[in-house]
Amino acid sequence: MAQRIAVIDYGMGNLRSVAKAVEHVTAPGDEVLVTDDPTLILSSDRVVFPGQGAARDCMAAISDHHLNRAILDAAQSKPFLGICMGQQVLMEFSEENGGTELLGLYPGRVRHFPGGRGPDGTLLKIPHMGWNRVSHNHDHPLWENIDEGSRFYFVHSYYVDPDDGDLIEATTDFGVTFASAIGRDNLFAVQFHPEKSADDGLQLLKNFVNWDV
């Protein structure tokens, strides 16, 4: 059965690349719609929430597009995939810009990387940019056909630190061990960019498109 997948457009994020990657893994007849219309978002079968940039700018853009309620409702009612900033804003508070209130779907903070050196003595440059390994905490449908420890592409200076450790679906090491994926019920959110992560990234998007929640 054909489905509509909404990619939330709030004026920030690599929307076209995300939409094209999702289109690549959909079945004939499926529609991928980039939209800021709350009605269309909430009437879609699945929702992808991408984003990049500063937390305060992101929250301002979400408010300017009147999307706060639609994002929270979609995150609790249908298959929902958050990407990069689309993961971070699900927490309560970010340390960025001296402190920014977020959407508050889950208790927890977004923290700045401490930097320093890795176990091999390599200087850890911030932002964390490039390929890194993702270690699965649990079996999950979105990890299907993706090997444990596969590498995904990251670009970020902050990471989520949820109060509830059971939310964490995967971790990655960069000076600290951080939550590179979180999930609960119908929601899955990742810090890395699946649209930039070659075959494993496309596989994750395919798994999302076919996820039977």
PDB file of C-alpha atoms in Angstrom:
ATOM      1  CA  MET A   1       0.000   0.000   0.000  1.00  0.00           C
ATOM      2  CA  ALA A   2       1.387   3.410  -1.003  1.00  0.00           C
ATOM      3  CA  GLN A   3       2.331   5.765   1.800  1.00  0.00           C
ATOM      4  CA  ARG A   4       3.213   9.413   2.297  1.00  0.00           C
ATOM      5  CA  ILE A   5       6.422  10.288   4.122  1.00  0.00           C
ATOM      6  CA  ALA A   6       6.707  13.883   5.336  1.00  0.00           C
ATOM      7  CA  VAL A   7      10.130  15.525   5.652  1.00  0.00           C
ATOM      8  CA  ILE A   8       9.674  18.452   8.035  1.00  0.00           C
ATOM      9  CA  ASP A   9      10.802  21.773   6.570  1.00  0.00           C
ATOM     10  CA  TYR A  10      11.438  24.490   9.137  1.00  0.00           C
ATOM     11  CA  GLY A  11      13.993  26.354   7.045  1.00  0.00           C
ATOM     12  CA  MET A  12      17.086  24.583   8.416  1.00  0.00           C
ATOM     13  CA  GLY A  13      18.774  21.333   7.516  1.00  0.00           C
ATOM     14  CA  ASN A  14      19.888  19.342   4.531  1.00  0.00           C
ATOM     15  CA  LEU A  15      16.303  18.766   3.432  1.00  0.00           C
ATOM     16  CA  ARG A  16      16.771  17.961  -0.244  1.00  0.00           C
ATOM     17  CA  SER A  17      19.541  15.442   0.400  1.00  0.00           C
ATOM     18  CA  VAL A  18      17.428  13.744   3.050  1.00  0.00           C
ATOM     19  CA  ALA A  19      14.351  13.706   0.813  1.00  0.00           C
ATOM     20  CA  LYS A  20      16.309  12.294  -2.142  1.00  0.00           C
ATOM     21  CA  ALA A  21      17.838   9.573   0.030  1.00  0.00           C
ATOM     22  CA  VAL A  22      14.397   8.604   1.376  1.00  0.00           C
ATOM     23  CA  GLU A  23      12.964   8.591  -2.157  1.00  0.00           C
ATOM     24  CA  HIS A  24      15.768   6.236  -3.179  1.00  0.00           C
ATOM     25  CA  VAL A  25      14.562   3.544  -0.777  1.00  0.00           C
ATOM     26  CA  THR A  26      10.791   3.912  -1.143  1.00  0.00           C
ATOM     27  CA  ALA A  27       8.484   1.631  -3.097  1.00  0.00           C
ATOM     28  CA  PRO A  28       6.730   2.699  -6.322  1.00  0.00           C
ATOM     29  CA  GLY A  29       3.737   4.852  -5.474  1.00  0.00           C
ATOM     30  CA  ASP A  30       5.157   6.175  -2.204  1.00  0.00           C
ATOM     31  CA  GLU A  31       5.266   9.979  -1.880  1.00  0.00           C
ATOM     32  CA  VAL A  32       8.044  11.899  -0.128  1.00  0.00           C
ATOM     33  CA  LEU A  33       6.820  15.392   0.716  1.00  0.00           C
ATOM     34  CA  VAL A  34       9.009  18.228   2.037  1.00  0.00           C
ATOM     35  CA  THR A  35       6.583  20.428   3.961  1.00  0.00           C
ATOM     36  CA  ASP A  36       6.093  22.869   6.834  1.00  0.00           C
ATOM     37  CA  ASP A  37       2.321  22.371   6.864  1.00  0.00           C
ATOM     38  CA  PRO A  38       1.292  20.885  10.242  1.00  0.00           C
ATOM     39  CA  THR A  39      -1.847  19.364   8.717  1.00  0.00           C
ATOM     40  CA  LEU A  40       0.129  17.540   6.025  1.00  0.00           C
ATOM     41  CA  ILE A  41       2.724  16.401   8.554  1.00  0.00           C
ATOM     42  CA  LEU A  42       0.111  14.944  10.879  1.00  0.00           C
ATOM     43  CA  SER A  43      -1.812  13.279   8.043  1.00  0.00           C
ATOM     44  CA  SER A  44       1.308  11.562   6.664  1.00  0.00           C
ATOM     45  CA  ASP A  45       2.075   7.916   7.377  1.00  0.00           C
ATOM     46  CA  ARG A  46       5.673   8.551   8.467  1.00  0.00           C
ATOM     47  CA  VAL A  47       7.662  11.610   9.455  1.00  0.00           C
ATOM     48  CA  VAL A  48      11.347  12.475   9.083  1.00  0.00           C
ATOM     49  CA  PHE A  49      12.658  15.389  11.163  1.00  0.00           C
ATOM     50  CA  PRO A  50      16.115  16.492   9.910  1.00  0.00           C
ATOM     51  CA  GLY A  51      18.096  19.508  11.007  1.00  0.00           C
ATOM     52  CA  GLN A  52      21.444  21.154  11.466  1.00  0.00           C
ATOM     53  CA  GLY A  53      22.794  24.381  12.920  1.00  0.00           C
ATOM     54  CA  ALA A  54      22.565  26.054  16.318  1.00  0.00           C
ATOM     55  CA  ALA A  55      19.958  24.974  18.869  1.00  0.00           C
ATOM     56  CA  ARG A  56      18.586  28.474  19.500  1.00  0.00           C
ATOM     57  CA  ASP A  57      18.209  29.174  15.776  1.00  0.00           C
ATOM     58  CA  CYS A  58      16.583  25.801  15.302  1.00  0.00           C
ATOM     59  CA  MET A  59      14.018  26.366  18.056  1.00  0.00           C
ATOM     60  CA  ALA A  60      13.268  29.861  16.740  1.00  0.00           C
ATOM     61  CA  ALA A  61      12.701  28.465  13.244  1.00  0.00           C
ATOM     62  CA  ILE A  62      10.414  25.721  14.559  1.00  0.00           C
ATOM     63  CA  SER A  63       8.350  28.360  16.388  1.00  0.00           C
ATOM     64  CA  ASP A  64       8.303  30.689  13.376  1.00  0.00           C
ATOM     65  CA  HIS A  65       6.866  27.859  11.280  1.00  0.00           C
ATOM     66  CA  HIS A  66       4.335  27.003  14.054  1.00  0.00           C
ATOM     67  CA  LEU A  67       5.590  23.424  14.164  1.00  0.00           C
ATOM     68  CA  ASN A  68       6.190  22.805  17.885  1.00  0.00           C
ATOM     69  CA  ARG A  69       2.912  20.990  18.489  1.00  0.00           C
ATOM     70  CA  ALA A  70       2.940  19.112  15.181  1.00  0.00           C
ATOM     71  CA  ILE A  71       6.447  17.751  15.811  1.00  0.00           C
ATOM     72  CA  LEU A  72       5.577  16.585  19.309  1.00  0.00           C
ATOM     73  CA  ASP A  73       2.277  15.041  18.183  1.00  0.00           C
ATOM     74  CA  ALA A  74       3.919  13.220  15.255  1.00  0.00           C
ATOM     75  CA  ALA A  75       6.746  11.981  17.499  1.00  0.00           C
ATOM     76  CA  GLN A  76       4.176  10.296  19.735  1.00  0.00           C
ATOM     77  CA  SER A  77       1.744   8.967  17.148  1.00  0.00           C
ATOM     78  CA  LYS A  78       3.475   7.582  14.025  1.00  0.00           C
ATOM     79  CA  PRO A  79       6.802   6.219  12.764  1.00  0.00           C
ATOM     80  CA  PHE A  80       9.161   9.139  13.346  1.00  0.00           C
ATOM     81  CA  LEU A  81      12.852   9.505  12.467  1.00  0.00           C
ATOM     82  CA  GLY A  82      14.929  12.380  13.869  1.00  0.00           C
ATOM     83  CA  ILE A  83      18.280  13.210  12.270  1.00  0.00           C
ATOM     84  CA  CYS A  84      21.117  15.279  13.842  1.00  0.00           C
ATOM     85  CA  MET A  85      19.472  18.412  15.289  1.00  0.00           C
ATOM     86  CA  GLY A  86      16.227  16.503  14.841  1.00  0.00           C
ATOM     87  CA  GLN A  87      17.499  14.237  17.621  1.00  0.00           C
ATOM     88  CA  GLN A  88      18.897  16.943  19.886  1.00  0.00           C
ATOM     89  CA  VAL A  89      15.787  19.136  20.077  1.00  0.00           C
ATOM     90  CA  LEU A  90      13.800  16.220  21.514  1.00  0.00           C
ATOM     91  CA  MET A  91      15.628  16.784  24.821  1.00  0.00           C
ATOM     92  CA  GLU A  92      14.722  19.435  27.412  1.00  0.00           C
ATOM     93  CA  PHE A  93      17.737  21.742  27.366  1.00  0.00           C
ATOM     94  CA  SER A  94      20.902  22.449  25.389  1.00  0.00           C
ATOM     95  CA  GLU A  95      24.120  23.962  26.740  1.00  0.00           C
ATOM     96  CA  GLU A  96      24.565  25.746  23.410  1.00  0.00           C
ATOM     97  CA  ASN A  97      24.357  29.573  23.316  1.00  0.00           C
ATOM     98  CA  GLY A  98      24.553  29.727  27.102  1.00  0.00           C
ATOM     99  CA  GLY A  99      21.449  27.595  27.458  1.00  0.00           C
ATOM    100  CA  THR A 100      18.475  26.912  25.176  1.00  0.00           C
ATOM    101  CA  GLU A 101      15.119  25.371  26.038  1.00  0.00           C
ATOM    102  CA  LEU A 102      14.216  22.566  23.627  1.00  0.00           C
ATOM    103  CA  LEU A 103      11.012  20.664  22.815  1.00  0.00           C
ATOM    104  CA  GLY A 104      11.245  18.569  25.981  1.00  0.00           C
ATOM    105  CA  LEU A 105       9.813  15.298  24.699  1.00  0.00           C
ATOM    106  CA  TYR A 106      12.369  13.398  26.808  1.00  0.00           C
ATOM    107  CA  PRO A 107      14.161  14.462  30.009  1.00  0.00           C
ATOM    108  CA  GLY A 108      17.812  15.170  29.362  1.00  0.00           C
ATOM    109  CA  ARG A 109      20.386  17.674  28.196  1.00  0.00           C
ATOM    110  CA  VAL A 110      22.428  18.352  25.094  1.00  0.00           C
ATOM    111  CA  ARG A 111      26.077  18.730  26.089  1.00  0.00           C
ATOM    112  CA  HIS A 112      29.210  20.104  24.427  1.00  0.00           C
ATOM    113  CA  PHE A 113      32.021  17.682  23.711  1.00  0.00           C
ATOM    114  CA  PRO A 114      34.862  18.042  26.210  1.00  0.00           C
ATOM    115  CA  GLY A 115      37.560  17.630  23.546  1.00  0.00           C
ATOM    116  CA  GLY A 116      40.977  16.469  24.693  1.00  0.00           C
ATOM    117  CA  ARG A 117      42.637  13.375  23.267  1.00  0.00           C
ATOM    118  CA  GLY A 118      41.420   9.949  22.328  1.00  0.00           C
ATOM    119  CA  PRO A 119      42.775   6.644  23.729  1.00  0.00           C
ATOM    120  CA  ASP A 120      45.514   6.640  21.066  1.00  0.00           C
ATOM    121  CA  GLY A 121      46.581  10.184  21.947  1.00  0.00           C
ATOM    122  CA  THR A 122      44.999  11.746  18.881  1.00  0.00           C
ATOM    123  CA  LEU A 123      43.701  15.281  19.401  1.00  0.00           C
ATOM    124  CA  LEU A 124      39.899  15.247  19.265  1.00  0.00           C
ATOM    125  CA  LYS A 125      38.855  18.154  17.075  1.00  0.00           C
ATOM    126  CA  ILE A 126      35.466  19.747  17.626  1.00  0.00           C
ATOM    127  CA  PRO A 127      33.137  19.597  15.797  1.00  0.00           C
ATOM    128  CA  HIS A 128      33.155  15.832  15.643  1.00  0.00           C
ATOM    129  CA  MET A 129      33.217  15.503  11.880  1.00  0.00           C
ATOM    130  CA  GLY A 130      33.611  12.390   9.752  1.00  0.00           C
ATOM    131  CA  TRP A 131      33.037   8.656   9.985  1.00  0.00           C
ATOM    132  CA  ASN A 132      32.752   6.881  13.313  1.00  0.00           C
ATOM    133  CA  ARG A 133      31.575   3.539  14.615  1.00  0.00           C
ATOM    134  CA  VAL A 134      28.081   3.035  16.004  1.00  0.00           C
ATOM    135  CA  SER A 135      27.633   0.306  18.633  1.00  0.00           C
ATOM    136  CA  HIS A 136      24.125  -1.102  19.042  1.00  0.00           C
ATOM    137  CA  ASN A 137      22.713  -1.223  22.576  1.00  0.00           C
ATOM    138  CA  HIS A 138      19.639  -3.257  21.641  1.00  0.00           C
ATOM    139  CA  ASP A 139      18.209  -5.200  18.763  1.00  0.00           C
ATOM    140  CA  HIS A 140      15.943  -2.869  16.831  1.00  0.00           C
ATOM    141  CA  PRO A 141      14.164  -3.114  13.464  1.00  0.00           C
ATOM    142  CA  LEU A 142      16.126  -0.103  12.184  1.00  0.00           C
ATOM    143  CA  TRP A 143      19.414  -2.005  12.646  1.00  0.00           C
ATOM    144  CA  GLU A 144      18.272  -4.830  10.351  1.00  0.00           C
ATOM    145  CA  ASN A 145      21.029  -5.755   7.857  1.00  0.00           C
ATOM    146  CA  ILE A 146      23.410  -3.225   9.472  1.00  0.00           C
ATOM    147  CA  ASP A 147      26.414  -4.798  11.164  1.00  0.00           C
ATOM    148  CA  GLU A 148      27.311  -3.976  14.749  1.00  0.00           C
ATOM    149  CA  GLY A 149      30.050  -1.364  14.736  1.00  0.00           C
ATOM    150  CA  SER A 150      29.247  -0.034  11.260  1.00  0.00           C
ATOM    151  CA  ARG A 151      30.524   3.444  10.477  1.00  0.00           C
ATOM    152  CA  PHE A 152      28.257   6.433   9.901  1.00  0.00           C
ATOM    153  CA  TYR A 153      28.962  10.075   9.061  1.00  0.00           C
ATOM    154  CA  PHE A 154      28.768  12.721  11.833  1.00  0.00           C
ATOM    155  CA  VAL A 155      28.958  16.531  11.948  1.00  0.00           C
ATOM    156  CA  HIS A 156      28.247  17.989  15.408  1.00  0.00           C
ATOM    157  CA  SER A 157      29.724  19.733  18.440  1.00  0.00           C
ATOM    158  CA  TYR A 158      27.021  18.691  20.932  1.00  0.00           C
ATOM    159  CA  TYR A 159      25.520  15.336  21.916  1.00  0.00           C
ATOM    160  CA  VAL A 160      22.383  14.181  23.706  1.00  0.00           C
ATOM    161  CA  ASP A 161      22.566  12.925  27.293  1.00  0.00           C
ATOM    162  CA  PRO A 162      19.118  11.506  28.138  1.00  0.00           C
ATOM    163  CA  ASP A 163      18.168  10.982  31.785  1.00  0.00           C
ATOM    164  CA  ASP A 164      16.698   7.582  30.933  1.00  0.00           C
ATOM    165  CA  GLY A 165      19.443   5.244  29.742  1.00  0.00           C
ATOM    166  CA  ASP A 166      16.843   2.872  28.290  1.00  0.00           C
ATOM    167  CA  LEU A 167      16.271   5.418  25.514  1.00  0.00           C
ATOM    168  CA  ILE A 168      19.762   4.826  24.142  1.00  0.00           C
ATOM    169  CA  GLU A 169      19.733   2.545  21.088  1.00  0.00           C
ATOM    170  CA  ALA A 170      23.393   3.025  20.137  1.00  0.00           C
ATOM    171  CA  THR A 171      26.575   4.691  21.346  1.00  0.00           C
ATOM    172  CA  THR A 172      29.682   6.166  19.748  1.00  0.00           C
ATOM    173  CA  ASP A 173      33.026   7.136  21.304  1.00  0.00           C
ATOM    174  CA  PHE A 174      34.534  10.598  20.829  1.00  0.00           C
ATOM    175  CA  GLY A 175      36.327  11.532  24.030  1.00  0.00           C
ATOM    176  CA  VAL A 176      33.153  10.428  25.801  1.00  0.00           C
ATOM    177  CA  THR A 177      30.761   7.608  25.014  1.00  0.00           C
ATOM    178  CA  PHE A 178      27.619   9.363  23.794  1.00  0.00           C
ATOM    179  CA  ALA A 179      24.159   8.378  22.575  1.00  0.00           C
ATOM    180  CA  SER A 180      24.373   8.282  18.790  1.00  0.00           C
ATOM    181  CA  ALA A 181      20.839   6.852  18.523  1.00  0.00           C
ATOM    182  CA  ILE A 182      17.816   6.961  20.811  1.00  0.00           C
ATOM    183  CA  GLY A 183      14.446   5.324  20.476  1.00  0.00           C
ATOM    184  CA  ARG A 184      11.155   4.521  22.125  1.00  0.00           C
ATOM    185  CA  ASP A 185       7.989   2.960  20.728  1.00  0.00           C
ATOM    186  CA  ASN A 186       7.357   4.616  17.328  1.00  0.00           C
ATOM    187  CA  LEU A 187      10.320   7.017  17.503  1.00  0.00           C
ATOM    188  CA  PHE A 188      13.950   6.571  16.462  1.00  0.00           C
ATOM    189  CA  ALA A 189      16.479   9.420  16.287  1.00  0.00           C
ATOM    190  CA  VAL A 190      20.137   9.504  15.313  1.00  0.00           C
ATOM    191  CA  GLN A 191      22.978  11.988  15.692  1.00  0.00           C
ATOM    192  CA  PHE A 192      24.677  10.889  12.484  1.00  0.00           C
ATOM    193  CA  HIS A 193      23.519  11.615   8.934  1.00  0.00           C
ATOM    194  CA  PRO A 194      22.148   8.481   7.245  1.00  0.00           C
ATOM    195  CA  GLU A 195      21.745  10.425   3.977  1.00  0.00           C
ATOM    196  CA  LYS A 196      25.549  10.885   3.936  1.00  0.00           C
ATOM    197  CA  SER A 197      26.446   7.415   5.245  1.00  0.00           C
ATOM    198  CA  ALA A 198      26.605   5.348   2.041  1.00  0.00           C
ATOM    199  CA  ASP A 199      25.007   1.892   1.974  1.00  0.00           C
ATOM    200  CA  ASP A 200      24.442   1.525   5.723  1.00  0.00           C
ATOM    201  CA  GLY A 201      22.760   4.921   5.847  1.00  0.00           C
ATOM    202  CA  LEU A 202      20.439   3.972   2.987  1.00  0.00           C
ATOM    203  CA  GLN A 203      19.721   0.661   4.702  1.00  0.00           C
ATOM    204  CA  LEU A 204      18.673   2.486   7.869  1.00  0.00           C
ATOM    205  CA  LEU A 205      16.346   4.723   5.837  1.00  0.00           C
ATOM    206  CA  LYS A 206      14.933   1.666   4.069  1.00  0.00           C
ATOM    207  CA  ASN A 207      14.345   0.014   7.429  1.00  0.00           C
ATOM    208  CA  PHE A 208      12.509   3.131   8.592  1.00  0.00           C
ATOM    209  CA  VAL A 209      10.332   3.260   5.473  1.00  0.00           C
ATOM    210  CA  ASN A 210       9.335  -0.394   6.084  1.00  0.00           C
ATOM    211  CA  TRP A 211       9.169  -0.209   9.892  1.00  0.00           C
ATOM    212  CA  ASP A 212       5.990  -1.909  11.139  1.00  0.00           C
ATOM    213  CA  VAL A 213       5.516  -0.125  14.466  1.00  0.00           C
TER     214      VAL A 213
END
